[in-house]
GROMACS .gro file of C-alpha atoms in nm:
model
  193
    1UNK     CA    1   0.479   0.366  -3.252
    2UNK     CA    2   0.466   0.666  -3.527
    3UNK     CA    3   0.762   0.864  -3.571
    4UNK     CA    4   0.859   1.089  -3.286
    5UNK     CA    5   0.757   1.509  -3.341
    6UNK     CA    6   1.083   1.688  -3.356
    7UNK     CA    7   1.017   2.026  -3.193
    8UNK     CA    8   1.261   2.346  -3.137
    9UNK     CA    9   1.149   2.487  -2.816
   10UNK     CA   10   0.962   2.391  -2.497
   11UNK     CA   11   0.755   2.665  -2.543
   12UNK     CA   12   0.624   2.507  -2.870
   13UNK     CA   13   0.200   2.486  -2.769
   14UNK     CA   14   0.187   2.136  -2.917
   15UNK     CA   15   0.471   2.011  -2.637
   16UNK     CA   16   0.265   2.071  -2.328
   17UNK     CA   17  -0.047   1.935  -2.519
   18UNK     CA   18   0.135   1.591  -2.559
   19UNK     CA   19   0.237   1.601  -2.219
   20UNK     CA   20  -0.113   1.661  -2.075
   21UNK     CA   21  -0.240   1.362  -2.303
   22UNK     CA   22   0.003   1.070  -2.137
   23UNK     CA   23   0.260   1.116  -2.431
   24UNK     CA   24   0.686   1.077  -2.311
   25UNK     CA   25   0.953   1.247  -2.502
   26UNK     CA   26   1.270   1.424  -2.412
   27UNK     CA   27   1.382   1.787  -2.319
   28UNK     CA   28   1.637   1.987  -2.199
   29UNK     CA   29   1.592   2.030  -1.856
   30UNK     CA   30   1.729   2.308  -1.611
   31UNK     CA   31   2.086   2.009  -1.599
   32UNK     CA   32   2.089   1.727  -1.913
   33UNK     CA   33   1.865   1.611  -2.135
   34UNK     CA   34   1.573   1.410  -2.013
   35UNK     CA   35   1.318   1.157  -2.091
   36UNK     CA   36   1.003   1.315  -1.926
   37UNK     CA   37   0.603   1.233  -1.857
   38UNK     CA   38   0.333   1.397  -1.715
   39UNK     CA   39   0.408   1.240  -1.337
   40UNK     CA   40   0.011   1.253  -1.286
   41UNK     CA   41  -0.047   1.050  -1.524
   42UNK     CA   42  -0.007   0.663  -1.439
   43UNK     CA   43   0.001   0.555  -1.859
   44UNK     CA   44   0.336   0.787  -1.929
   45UNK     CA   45   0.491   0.706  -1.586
   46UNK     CA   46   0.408   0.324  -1.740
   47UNK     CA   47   0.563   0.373  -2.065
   48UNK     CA   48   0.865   0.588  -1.900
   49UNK     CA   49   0.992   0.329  -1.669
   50UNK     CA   50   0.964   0.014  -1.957
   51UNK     CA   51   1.224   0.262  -2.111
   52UNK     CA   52   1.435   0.249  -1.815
   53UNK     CA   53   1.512  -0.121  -1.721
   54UNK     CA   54   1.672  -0.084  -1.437
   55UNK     CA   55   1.613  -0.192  -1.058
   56UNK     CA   56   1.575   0.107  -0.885
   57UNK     CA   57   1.290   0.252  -1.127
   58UNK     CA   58   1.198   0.653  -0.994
   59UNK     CA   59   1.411   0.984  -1.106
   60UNK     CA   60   1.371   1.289  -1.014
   61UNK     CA   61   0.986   1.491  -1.015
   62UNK     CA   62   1.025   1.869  -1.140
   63UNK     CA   63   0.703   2.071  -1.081
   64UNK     CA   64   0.667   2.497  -1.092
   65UNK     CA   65   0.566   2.529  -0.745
   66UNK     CA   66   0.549   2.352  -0.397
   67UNK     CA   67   0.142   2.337  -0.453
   68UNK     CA   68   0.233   2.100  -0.746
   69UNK     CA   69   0.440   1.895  -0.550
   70UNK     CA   70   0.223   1.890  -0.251
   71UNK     CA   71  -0.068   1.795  -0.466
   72UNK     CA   72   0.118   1.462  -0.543
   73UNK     CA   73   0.164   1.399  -0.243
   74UNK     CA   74   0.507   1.471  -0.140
   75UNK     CA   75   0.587   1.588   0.236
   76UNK     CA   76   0.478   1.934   0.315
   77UNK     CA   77   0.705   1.970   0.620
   78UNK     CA   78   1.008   1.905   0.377
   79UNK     CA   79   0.900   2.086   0.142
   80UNK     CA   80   0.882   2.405   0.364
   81UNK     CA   81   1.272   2.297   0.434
   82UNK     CA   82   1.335   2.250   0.057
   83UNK     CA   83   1.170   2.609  -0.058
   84UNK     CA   84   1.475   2.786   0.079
   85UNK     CA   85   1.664   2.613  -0.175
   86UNK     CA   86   1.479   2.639  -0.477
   87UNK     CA   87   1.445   2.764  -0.753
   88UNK     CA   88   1.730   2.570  -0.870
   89UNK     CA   89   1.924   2.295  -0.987
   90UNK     CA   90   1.870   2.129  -0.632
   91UNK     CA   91   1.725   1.799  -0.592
   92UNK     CA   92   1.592   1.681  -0.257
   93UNK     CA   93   1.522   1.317  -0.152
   94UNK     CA   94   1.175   1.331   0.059
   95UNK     CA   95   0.978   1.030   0.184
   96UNK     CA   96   0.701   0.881  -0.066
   97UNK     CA   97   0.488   0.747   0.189
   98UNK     CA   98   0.165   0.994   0.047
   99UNK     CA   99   0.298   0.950  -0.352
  100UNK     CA  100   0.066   0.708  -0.546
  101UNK     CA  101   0.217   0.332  -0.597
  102UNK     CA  102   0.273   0.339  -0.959
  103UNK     CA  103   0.477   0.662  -0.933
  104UNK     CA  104   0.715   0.592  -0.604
  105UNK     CA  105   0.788   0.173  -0.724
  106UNK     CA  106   0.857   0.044  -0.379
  107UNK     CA  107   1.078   0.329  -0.338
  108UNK     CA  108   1.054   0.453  -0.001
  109UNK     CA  109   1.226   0.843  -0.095
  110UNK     CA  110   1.199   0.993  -0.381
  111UNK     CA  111   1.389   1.363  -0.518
  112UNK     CA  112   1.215   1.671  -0.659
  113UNK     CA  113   1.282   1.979  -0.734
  114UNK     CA  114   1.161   2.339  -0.888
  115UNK     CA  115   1.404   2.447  -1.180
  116UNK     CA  116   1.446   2.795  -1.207
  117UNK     CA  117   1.474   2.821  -1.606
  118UNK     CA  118   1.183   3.029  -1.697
  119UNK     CA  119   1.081   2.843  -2.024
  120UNK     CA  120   1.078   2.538  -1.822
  121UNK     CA  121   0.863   2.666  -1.602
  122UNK     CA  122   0.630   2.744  -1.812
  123UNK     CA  123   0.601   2.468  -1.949
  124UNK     CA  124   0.560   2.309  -1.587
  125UNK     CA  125   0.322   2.576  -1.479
  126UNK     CA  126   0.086   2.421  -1.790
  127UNK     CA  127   0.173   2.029  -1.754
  128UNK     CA  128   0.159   1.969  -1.400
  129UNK     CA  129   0.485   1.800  -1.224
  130UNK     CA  130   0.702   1.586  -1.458
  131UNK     CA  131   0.889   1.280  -1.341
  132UNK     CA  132   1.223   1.330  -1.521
  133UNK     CA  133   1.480   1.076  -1.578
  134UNK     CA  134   1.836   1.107  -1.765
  135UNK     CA  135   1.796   1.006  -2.176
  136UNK     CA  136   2.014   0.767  -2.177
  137UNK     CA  137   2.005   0.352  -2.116
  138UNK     CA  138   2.108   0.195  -1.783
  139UNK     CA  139   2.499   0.256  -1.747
  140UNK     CA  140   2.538   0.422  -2.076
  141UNK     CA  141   2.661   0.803  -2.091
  142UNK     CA  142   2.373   1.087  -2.034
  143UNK     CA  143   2.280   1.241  -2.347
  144UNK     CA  144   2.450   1.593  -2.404
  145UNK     CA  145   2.241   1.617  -2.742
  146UNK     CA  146   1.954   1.519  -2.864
  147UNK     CA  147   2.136   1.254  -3.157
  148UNK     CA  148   2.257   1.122  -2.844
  149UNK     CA  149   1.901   1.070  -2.672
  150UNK     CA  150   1.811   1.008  -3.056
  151UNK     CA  151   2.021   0.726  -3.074
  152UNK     CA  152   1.902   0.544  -2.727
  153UNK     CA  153   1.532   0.568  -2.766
  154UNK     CA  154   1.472   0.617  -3.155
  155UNK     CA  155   1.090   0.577  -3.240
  156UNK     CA  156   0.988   0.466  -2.868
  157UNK     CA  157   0.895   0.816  -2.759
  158UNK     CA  158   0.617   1.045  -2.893
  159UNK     CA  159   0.865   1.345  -2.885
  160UNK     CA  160   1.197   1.531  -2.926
  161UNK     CA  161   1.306   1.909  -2.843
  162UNK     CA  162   1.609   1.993  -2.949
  163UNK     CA  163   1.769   2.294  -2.734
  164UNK     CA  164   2.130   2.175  -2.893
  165UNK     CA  165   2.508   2.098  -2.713
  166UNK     CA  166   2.417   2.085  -2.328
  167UNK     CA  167   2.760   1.901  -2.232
  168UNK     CA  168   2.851   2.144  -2.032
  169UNK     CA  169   2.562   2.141  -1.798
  170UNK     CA  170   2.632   1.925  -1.470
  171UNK     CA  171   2.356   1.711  -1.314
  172UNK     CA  172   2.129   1.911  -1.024
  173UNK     CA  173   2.290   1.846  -0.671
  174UNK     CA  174   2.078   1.564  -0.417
  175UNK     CA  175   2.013   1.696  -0.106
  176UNK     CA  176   1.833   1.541   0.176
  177UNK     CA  177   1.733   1.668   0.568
  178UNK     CA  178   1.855   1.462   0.887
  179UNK     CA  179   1.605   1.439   1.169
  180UNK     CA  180   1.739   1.794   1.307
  181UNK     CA  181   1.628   1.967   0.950
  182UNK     CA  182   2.053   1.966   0.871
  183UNK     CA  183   2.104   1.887   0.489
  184UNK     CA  184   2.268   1.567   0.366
  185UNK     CA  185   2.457   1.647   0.044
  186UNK     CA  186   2.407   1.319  -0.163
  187UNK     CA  187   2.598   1.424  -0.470
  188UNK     CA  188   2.737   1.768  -0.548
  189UNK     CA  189   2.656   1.894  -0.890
  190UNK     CA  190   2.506   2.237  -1.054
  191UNK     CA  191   2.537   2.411  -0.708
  192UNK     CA  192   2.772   2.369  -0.453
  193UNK     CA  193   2.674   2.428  -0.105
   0.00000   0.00000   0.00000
């Protein structure tokens, strides 16, 4: 692989190119740093999880709007639930019986959410949903800089975007519904409810 495109913001026009042409990288994201592909595209999701050996394979789907998400397939009747909750650093677990097979891996629920930084956004609003996944190796420490994410996947992704120090950003929250619509909270983080 060539040597990875340092870049300084996500709102950098060659970023969301890469993105839309099946290239994976990592970003700040509305929590920690993450390793990130276009989640419509079946190549990056490819190359993203051979980054990630681990079992349980899918992370966490980001997208500007419920369309987005919808489009991919995930549940509209949860998403209506989940809108009251976003934007924000709130990730919900929703069935993936509609998501395509290379995206879900056997994984019967998946989380997504809609971040409310604006740059992020933006850049969402021109890639299409991302499937986003902590920079870091299986049961190694998340990366709170980019050396950090530097240092665990080196020249195996296309791209870098250094926003600097985010160690004091906690992961988003996982929330899920019961059959009565009441939220499960499966880990507390950014927001409390």
């Amino acid at each position: 692989m060539s040597k990875p495109i340092h870049l300084k913001s996500l709102t950098d026009p060659r970023l969301a190119e890469m993105i839309k042409n099946g290239q994976i990288g990592v970003i700040p994201t509305d929590t920690i740093y993450g390793l990130v592909g276009a989640a419509t595209s079946k190549t990056a999701i490819k190359k993203l999880y051979s980054l990630k050996t681990r079992k349980r394979q899918p992370g966490t789907t980001i997208a500007a709007s419920i369309q987005q998400l919808s489009r991919l397939g995930f549940p509209s009747d949860t998403l209506t639930h989940a809108s009251k909750y976003w934007p924000n650093a709130i990730s919900v677990e929703m069935t993936t019986d509609l998501l395509p097979d290379y995206l879900k891996v056997s994984q019967t629920h998946m989380a997504a959410r809609i971040p409310r930084d604006p740059a992020i956004l933006a850049l969402l609003a021109q890639t299409g949903p991302l499937m986003t996944t902590s920079a870091n190796t299986p049961h190694a420490p998340t990366s709170h800089t980019i050396n950090e994410a530097i240092a665990y996947f080196g020249k195996k992704v296309d791209f870098y975007v250094d926003a600097g120090d985010l160690g004091d950003r906690p992961p988003s929250t996982i929330i899920g519904f019961d059959e009565n619509n009441q939220v499960i909270v499966y880990r507390e983080g950014a927001v409390k409810l």
